[in-house]
Amino acid sequence: MGAKNGVAGTGVGGYQVPAPGDDAHQFIAPTELDIRGPCPGLNAIANHGFIARDGITNYTELIDAVQNVYNMGYDLANFLAVFSILIADGDEVTKKLSIGCDATTRTSVNPTLTGSQPGLDGHNKFEADTSLTRDDYFLGGGDNFDFNGTLFGMMADTTGGTFDLERLGLFRFQRYQQSRQDNPEMFFGPLGLFTHGAASFVYELFPSGTEDYTPNLQNTATFFGASQSSSDNNTWTYTPERIPPSWTNRATPYTLPDVGSQIFQMYSAYPVGLGGNADGQFVGIDFPPYVNDGNVTAASPADFACLLYQFVSGPVPSSLNGVVSPSVEVLQQVLELIGGSAFTDLGCPLPVT
């Protein structure tokens, strides 16, 4: 695709990644000093050097990498980079981000001024409860980033080894139900809906053209770093994430409207309440105009895309009693970087800053 310097690539995919003879992007397992986090897709491209192998990336590098490796559309790549770095977990000046733990001394322009920058491990910012293969923050004792082989095994069983929209939608619903029952501090707010979008990456971005883009078990396990026991097919352990051998990426870009459509379809099949557990009860939240008392009123794929835009254009609930509140300066940067045409074309209202 040739994306570089943080601008849009050609959008032409269907090629092998890493390319034959590309020694710079061969798999190297991370060392104890390298940071990895809750996102298998980012861990994999760090292990291949498409983003910094130490796990500290930046806005330009991240946008280029997800376009060039996964053929993610520029609009979606930009949205994810802007949200993760500017709104949630990174530094607005250096535009650096840890793909895992807090590395403020390496990401911040001035740690004394900025305070902690939690990286993608930061709870209820980019990361959320009900993950496909990570524990809830509370249930994991703060470990919401390490691979959980039991959860991967449950996902493999539920999907029957075919990780498509219908089957992953069912597993997303099961994880929500499990979390709501077992986690007294479970919170699934508007940002939780993006876990549906992230789930769509499994069947939209991970499958290989060499396998007719089938989201099968072997391919999915390789990206998730899941290794099946030779003596017990129900036991899965962690091995570093990697891009499968002879893997070819998707032929056309996976765009922001595309992911909005997948969230709409997945959520519509198994609608759930937005809110959290408190004192033994589930409490719904409001996030107008698309969430009322925990009920999602978004009625179309375009509505869900507009809901995503709300995540980067103003305060977003991060718990029953808290919000992520970007500063005016950050919101101005967001509007400059992400633009508005992709959202105004869908009829989304733009905020005034």
Short mmCIF file of C-alpha atoms in Angstrom, two decimals:
data_model
loop_
_atom_site.label_atom_id
_atom_site.label_comp_id
_atom_site.label_asym_id
_atom_site.label_seq_id
_atom_site.Cartn_x
_atom_site.Cartn_y
_atom_site.Cartn_z
CA MET A 1 0.00 0.00 0.00
CA GLY A 2 2.98 2.31 0.46
CA ALA A 3 1.53 4.33 3.36
CA LYS A 4 4.19 6.53 4.95
CA ASN A 5 4.52 9.74 6.95
CA GLY A 6 1.05 9.32 8.42
CA VAL A 7 -0.91 9.86 5.22
CA ALA A 8 -3.23 7.60 3.24
CA GLY A 9 -1.78 4.73 1.27
CA THR A 10 -3.09 3.43 -2.03
CA GLY A 11 -5.66 1.10 -0.47
CA VAL A 12 -4.52 -1.73 -2.72
CA GLY A 13 -3.98 -4.93 -0.76
CA GLY A 14 -3.87 -8.65 -1.36
CA TYR A 15 -0.09 -8.92 -1.06
CA GLN A 16 2.16 -11.03 1.17
CA VAL A 17 3.22 -9.58 4.51
CA PRO A 18 6.08 -9.60 5.31
CA ALA A 19 7.12 -9.56 1.66
CA PRO A 20 9.47 -12.31 0.49
CA GLY A 21 13.05 -11.31 1.35
CA ASP A 22 11.92 -8.62 3.83
CA ASP A 23 14.43 -9.46 6.56
CA ALA A 24 13.67 -6.26 8.52
CA HIS A 25 10.17 -7.49 9.32
CA GLN A 26 10.76 -11.09 10.22
CA PHE A 27 9.39 -12.35 13.53
CA ILE A 28 11.52 -11.80 16.62
CA ALA A 29 10.07 -12.76 20.00
CA PRO A 30 9.91 -9.85 22.45
CA THR A 31 12.41 -9.62 25.30
CA GLU A 32 11.50 -8.90 28.91
CA LEU A 33 12.23 -5.23 28.22
CA ASP A 34 9.77 -5.00 25.32
CA ILE A 35 6.22 -3.86 26.10
CA ARG A 36 3.24 -5.83 24.89
CA GLY A 37 -0.41 -5.33 25.79
CA PRO A 38 -4.04 -6.36 25.35
CA CYS A 39 -4.25 -6.00 21.55
CA PRO A 40 -3.04 -9.09 19.65
CA GLY A 41 -2.95 -7.24 16.34
CA LEU A 42 -0.56 -4.59 17.67
CA ASN A 43 1.53 -7.15 19.53
CA ALA A 44 1.96 -9.10 16.28
CA ILE A 45 3.14 -6.13 14.22
CA ALA A 46 5.52 -5.10 17.02
CA ASN A 47 7.00 -8.60 16.97
CA HIS A 48 7.60 -8.12 13.24
CA GLY A 49 9.01 -4.60 13.58
CA PHE A 50 6.28 -2.77 11.68
CA ILE A 51 6.00 -0.63 14.81
CA ALA A 52 8.84 -0.25 17.29
CA ARG A 53 9.77 -3.62 18.76
CA ASP A 54 10.07 -2.09 22.22
CA GLY A 55 6.32 -1.36 22.24
CA ILE A 56 6.54 2.45 22.22
CA THR A 57 4.95 3.65 19.01
CA ASN A 58 3.77 7.03 17.73
CA TYR A 59 0.97 8.50 15.67
CA THR A 60 2.68 8.40 12.28
CA GLU A 61 4.24 4.97 12.72
CA LEU A 62 0.97 3.47 13.92
CA ILE A 63 -1.14 4.83 11.06
CA ASP A 64 1.40 3.67 8.47
CA ALA A 65 1.75 0.19 9.99
CA VAL A 66 -1.91 -0.77 10.24
CA GLN A 67 -2.50 0.39 6.68
CA ASN A 68 0.52 -1.41 5.26
CA VAL A 69 0.09 -4.65 7.20
CA TYR A 70 -3.68 -5.08 7.54
CA ASN A 71 -4.95 -2.79 4.76
CA MET A 72 -6.95 -0.89 7.33
CA GLY A 73 -8.60 2.14 5.77
CA TYR A 74 -6.93 5.46 6.47
CA ASP A 75 -10.07 6.80 8.15
CA LEU A 76 -10.20 3.90 10.62
CA ALA A 77 -6.43 3.91 11.16
CA ASN A 78 -6.52 7.62 11.91
CA PHE A 79 -9.51 7.25 14.22
CA LEU A 80 -7.83 4.52 16.27
CA ALA A 81 -4.53 6.39 16.48
CA VAL A 82 -6.20 9.65 17.48
CA PHE A 83 -8.37 8.01 20.11
CA SER A 84 -5.69 5.82 21.65
CA ILE A 85 -3.00 8.51 21.75
CA LEU A 86 -4.80 11.81 22.22
CA ILE A 87 -7.96 10.83 24.08
CA ALA A 88 -7.09 7.76 26.11
CA ASP A 89 -3.59 6.61 26.81
CA GLY A 90 -0.79 8.58 25.12
CA ASP A 91 0.85 12.00 24.91
CA GLU A 92 -0.69 14.87 22.97
CA VAL A 93 2.68 16.56 22.34
CA THR A 94 5.04 13.70 21.52
CA LYS A 95 2.14 11.65 20.12
CA LYS A 96 3.77 8.56 21.60
CA LEU A 97 1.91 5.58 23.01
CA SER A 98 2.78 2.45 24.93
CA ILE A 99 0.94 -0.53 23.43
CA GLY A 100 0.87 -2.03 26.93
CA CYS A 101 1.84 -0.81 30.37
CA ASP A 102 2.48 2.67 31.74
CA ALA A 103 5.72 3.97 30.22
CA THR A 104 5.23 7.64 31.00
CA THR A 105 8.96 8.36 31.21
CA ARG A 106 9.26 7.20 27.59
CA THR A 107 6.04 8.64 26.14
CA SER A 108 5.50 11.95 27.95
CA VAL A 109 6.88 15.32 26.95
CA ASN A 110 7.18 16.08 30.68
CA PRO A 111 5.97 13.49 33.21
CA THR A 112 5.74 16.09 35.97
CA LEU A 113 3.25 18.10 33.92
CA THR A 114 1.30 15.32 32.24
CA GLY A 115 1.05 12.81 35.06
CA SER A 116 0.63 9.12 34.34
CA GLN A 117 0.05 7.89 30.79
CA PRO A 118 -1.21 4.33 31.29
CA GLY A 119 -0.75 2.96 27.78
CA LEU A 120 -3.28 0.58 26.25
CA ASP A 121 -3.46 -1.34 29.54
CA GLY A 122 -5.29 1.66 31.04
CA HIS A 123 -8.64 0.35 32.22
CA ASN A 124 -11.89 1.63 30.70
CA LYS A 125 -10.14 3.93 28.31
CA PHE A 126 -9.16 1.94 25.24
CA GLU A 127 -9.23 -1.40 27.07
CA ALA A 128 -12.57 -2.56 28.51
CA ASP A 129 -14.19 -5.41 30.42
CA THR A 130 -15.61 -8.40 28.47
CA SER A 131 -12.49 -8.84 26.31
CA LEU A 132 -12.35 -11.90 24.07
CA THR A 133 -9.14 -13.28 25.62
CA ARG A 134 -8.19 -11.00 28.54
CA ASP A 135 -9.51 -10.98 32.10
CA ASP A 136 -11.65 -8.15 33.37
CA TYR A 137 -9.51 -5.69 35.31
CA PHE A 138 -11.13 -6.52 38.66
CA LEU A 139 -11.27 -10.28 38.16
CA GLY A 140 -7.66 -10.37 37.00
CA GLY A 141 -6.43 -8.41 40.00
CA GLY A 142 -5.37 -5.59 37.68
CA ASP A 143 -4.10 -7.91 34.93
CA ASN A 144 -6.29 -6.99 31.98
CA PHE A 145 -3.55 -7.50 29.41
CA ASP A 146 -2.12 -11.03 29.59
CA PHE A 147 -3.46 -13.77 27.34
CA ASN A 148 -5.99 -16.10 29.01
CA GLY A 149 -5.88 -19.54 27.42
CA THR A 150 -9.14 -20.59 29.05
CA LEU A 151 -10.98 -17.71 27.35
CA PHE A 152 -9.38 -18.49 24.00
CA GLY A 153 -10.48 -22.11 24.38
CA MET A 154 -14.03 -20.96 25.13
CA MET A 155 -13.95 -18.77 22.02
CA ALA A 156 -12.68 -21.67 19.90
CA ASP A 157 -15.42 -23.94 21.26
CA THR A 158 -18.20 -21.39 20.74
CA THR A 159 -17.13 -20.62 17.19
CA GLY A 160 -16.29 -24.19 16.28
CA GLY A 161 -13.04 -22.88 14.87
CA THR A 162 -14.69 -20.50 12.38
CA PHE A 163 -14.38 -16.99 13.76
CA ASP A 164 -17.01 -15.21 11.68
CA LEU A 165 -19.54 -12.48 12.49
CA GLU A 166 -22.31 -14.81 13.65
CA ARG A 167 -20.16 -16.99 15.90
CA LEU A 168 -18.00 -14.21 17.34
CA GLY A 169 -21.15 -12.20 17.99
CA LEU A 170 -22.40 -15.06 20.13
CA PHE A 171 -19.11 -15.27 22.03
CA ARG A 172 -19.11 -11.49 22.60
CA PHE A 173 -22.56 -11.92 24.14
CA GLN A 174 -21.38 -14.82 26.30
CA ARG A 175 -18.43 -12.80 27.57
CA TYR A 176 -20.73 -9.91 28.44
CA GLN A 177 -23.05 -12.23 30.37
CA GLN A 178 -20.11 -13.87 32.13
CA SER A 179 -18.63 -10.53 33.15
CA ARG A 180 -21.94 -9.10 34.30
CA GLN A 181 -22.53 -12.19 36.48
CA ASP A 182 -19.02 -12.67 37.89
CA ASN A 183 -17.53 -9.18 38.11
CA PRO A 184 -19.05 -6.96 40.83
CA GLU A 185 -17.22 -3.98 39.30
CA MET A 186 -18.04 -4.78 35.69
CA PHE A 187 -18.49 -1.69 33.49
CA PHE A 188 -19.58 -1.81 29.87
CA GLY A 189 -20.07 1.74 28.66
CA PRO A 190 -20.19 3.30 25.19
CA LEU A 191 -16.50 2.50 24.68
CA GLY A 192 -17.37 -1.13 25.31
CA LEU A 193 -19.15 -1.16 21.97
CA PHE A 194 -15.78 -0.89 20.31
CA THR A 195 -15.00 -4.35 21.64
CA HIS A 196 -17.50 -5.43 18.98
CA GLY A 197 -15.48 -3.50 16.41
CA ALA A 198 -12.24 -5.05 17.65
CA ALA A 199 -13.85 -8.50 17.41
CA SER A 200 -14.60 -7.80 13.76
CA PHE A 201 -10.85 -7.45 13.11
CA VAL A 202 -10.58 -11.20 13.74
CA TYR A 203 -12.57 -12.03 10.60
CA GLU A 204 -12.00 -8.85 8.58
CA LEU A 205 -8.25 -8.19 9.08
CA PHE A 206 -6.63 -11.44 10.23
CA PRO A 207 -7.68 -13.99 7.54
CA SER A 208 -5.26 -14.68 4.70
CA GLY A 209 -5.89 -14.53 0.98
CA THR A 210 -3.95 -17.78 0.67
CA GLU A 211 -6.85 -19.41 2.57
CA ASP A 212 -9.66 -17.60 0.74
CA TYR A 213 -9.89 -15.19 3.69
CA THR A 214 -11.42 -17.85 5.92
CA PRO A 215 -11.19 -16.93 9.63
CA ASN A 216 -10.01 -20.38 10.67
CA LEU A 217 -8.55 -21.66 13.93
CA GLN A 218 -4.91 -21.96 12.94
CA ASN A 219 -4.70 -18.45 11.49
CA THR A 220 -6.58 -16.88 14.39
CA ALA A 221 -4.54 -18.72 17.01
CA THR A 222 -1.29 -17.50 15.42
CA PHE A 223 -2.38 -13.84 15.64
CA PHE A 224 -3.62 -14.30 19.23
CA GLY A 225 -0.47 -16.10 20.35
CA ALA A 226 -2.46 -19.22 21.27
CA SER A 227 -0.70 -22.57 21.26
CA GLN A 228 -2.75 -25.75 21.62
CA SER A 229 -1.41 -28.47 23.90
CA SER A 230 -0.32 -31.61 22.06
CA SER A 231 -1.72 -33.74 24.87
CA ASP A 232 -4.95 -31.84 25.59
CA ASN A 233 -6.85 -30.06 22.83
CA ASN A 234 -8.75 -28.03 25.44
CA THR A 235 -5.58 -26.42 26.81
CA TRP A 236 -4.21 -23.28 25.21
CA THR A 237 -1.03 -21.53 26.33
CA TYR A 238 0.65 -18.31 25.26
CA THR A 239 3.33 -17.97 22.63
CA PRO A 240 4.26 -14.56 21.18
CA GLU A 241 1.84 -13.26 18.56
CA ARG A 242 2.99 -13.32 14.96
CA ILE A 243 1.82 -12.98 11.37
CA PRO A 244 1.21 -16.45 9.90
CA PRO A 245 3.63 -17.77 7.24
CA SER A 246 2.86 -16.76 3.64
CA TRP A 247 0.05 -14.52 4.89
CA THR A 248 -1.58 -12.10 2.44
CA ASN A 249 -3.63 -9.15 3.65
CA ARG A 250 -7.16 -8.16 2.70
CA ALA A 251 -7.61 -6.86 -0.84
CA THR A 252 -9.65 -3.71 -0.06
CA PRO A 253 -9.39 -1.27 2.85
CA TYR A 254 -11.41 -1.91 6.01
CA THR A 255 -12.93 1.49 6.68
CA LEU A 256 -14.66 3.33 9.51
CA PRO A 257 -18.13 2.88 7.95
CA ASP A 258 -17.27 -0.82 7.55
CA VAL A 259 -16.51 -1.23 11.24
CA GLY A 260 -19.62 0.77 12.14
CA SER A 261 -21.65 -1.69 10.06
CA GLN A 262 -20.07 -4.69 11.79
CA ILE A 263 -20.70 -3.25 15.25
CA PHE A 264 -24.32 -2.63 14.25
CA GLN A 265 -24.78 -6.18 13.00
CA MET A 266 -23.03 -7.82 15.94
CA TYR A 267 -24.80 -5.73 18.55
CA SER A 268 -28.20 -6.04 16.88
CA ALA A 269 -27.96 -9.83 16.98
CA TYR A 270 -27.26 -9.78 20.73
CA PRO A 271 -28.22 -6.40 22.25
CA VAL A 272 -27.00 -5.76 25.80
CA GLY A 273 -27.30 -2.98 28.35
CA LEU A 274 -24.70 -0.23 28.66
CA GLY A 275 -23.71 0.54 32.22
CA GLY A 276 -22.15 -1.24 35.17
CA ASN A 277 -22.59 -3.28 38.33
CA ALA A 278 -22.98 -1.40 41.60
CA ASP A 279 -24.16 -2.74 44.96
CA GLY A 280 -25.35 -5.97 43.39
CA GLN A 281 -27.39 -4.28 40.67
CA PHE A 282 -26.80 -3.29 37.06
CA VAL A 283 -27.11 0.46 36.51
CA GLY A 284 -27.74 1.79 33.01
CA ILE A 285 -26.09 5.00 31.80
CA ASP A 286 -27.00 7.84 29.46
CA PHE A 287 -24.85 8.97 26.54
CA PRO A 288 -27.13 11.06 24.31
CA PRO A 289 -28.26 10.92 21.63
CA TYR A 290 -27.57 7.20 21.12
CA VAL A 291 -27.73 5.71 24.63
CA ASN A 292 -30.64 6.24 27.06
CA ASP A 293 -30.76 4.54 30.47
CA GLY A 294 -28.43 1.83 29.22
CA ASN A 295 -30.44 1.20 26.05
CA VAL A 296 -28.76 1.79 22.69
CA THR A 297 -31.07 3.74 20.40
CA ALA A 298 -28.69 3.83 17.41
CA ALA A 299 -30.75 2.28 14.64
CA SER A 300 -28.41 2.04 11.64
CA PRO A 301 -24.76 1.41 10.74
CA ALA A 302 -24.36 5.15 10.20
CA ASP A 303 -25.63 5.80 13.73
CA PHE A 304 -23.00 3.43 15.13
CA ALA A 305 -20.30 5.21 13.12
CA CYS A 306 -21.51 8.51 14.56
CA LEU A 307 -21.40 6.96 18.02
CA LEU A 308 -17.72 6.19 17.41
CA TYR A 309 -17.19 9.83 16.51
CA GLN A 310 -18.57 10.85 19.89
CA PHE A 311 -15.65 8.98 21.47
CA VAL A 312 -13.17 11.48 20.05
CA SER A 313 -15.26 14.64 20.19
CA GLY A 314 -16.12 15.08 23.86
CA PRO A 315 -16.40 13.53 27.33
CA VAL A 316 -17.06 9.76 27.36
CA PRO A 317 -18.22 7.77 30.42
CA SER A 318 -15.39 5.57 31.72
CA SER A 319 -17.21 4.28 34.79
CA LEU A 320 -20.52 4.85 36.57
CA ASN A 321 -18.99 7.88 38.27
CA GLY A 322 -16.29 9.05 35.88
CA VAL A 323 -15.64 10.30 32.38
CA VAL A 324 -12.73 10.69 30.01
CA SER A 325 -12.73 14.46 29.44
CA PRO A 326 -10.36 15.71 26.74
CA SER A 327 -9.14 19.29 27.05
CA VAL A 328 -10.20 21.91 24.52
CA GLU A 329 -6.64 21.86 23.13
CA VAL A 330 -6.80 18.11 22.62
CA LEU A 331 -10.22 18.32 20.97
CA GLN A 332 -8.87 20.94 18.58
CA GLN A 333 -6.02 18.60 17.66
CA VAL A 334 -8.47 15.76 17.20
CA LEU A 335 -10.64 17.76 14.81
CA GLU A 336 -7.58 18.85 12.84
CA LEU A 337 -6.17 15.32 12.58
CA ILE A 338 -9.30 13.31 12.03
CA GLY A 339 -11.23 15.87 10.02
CA GLY A 340 -14.96 15.79 9.83
CA SER A 341 -15.95 14.87 6.29
CA ALA A 342 -16.21 11.13 6.93
CA PHE A 343 -18.66 11.84 9.71
CA THR A 344 -20.59 14.76 8.29
CA ASP A 345 -21.20 12.65 5.19
CA LEU A 346 -23.01 10.22 7.51
CA GLY A 347 -25.02 13.04 9.05
CA CYS A 348 -23.08 13.17 12.32
CA PRO A 349 -23.23 16.46 14.22
CA LEU A 350 -19.83 18.07 14.71
CA PRO A 351 -18.96 19.55 18.11
CA VAL A 352 -18.11 23.21 18.54
CA THR A 353 -14.79 23.79 20.36
#
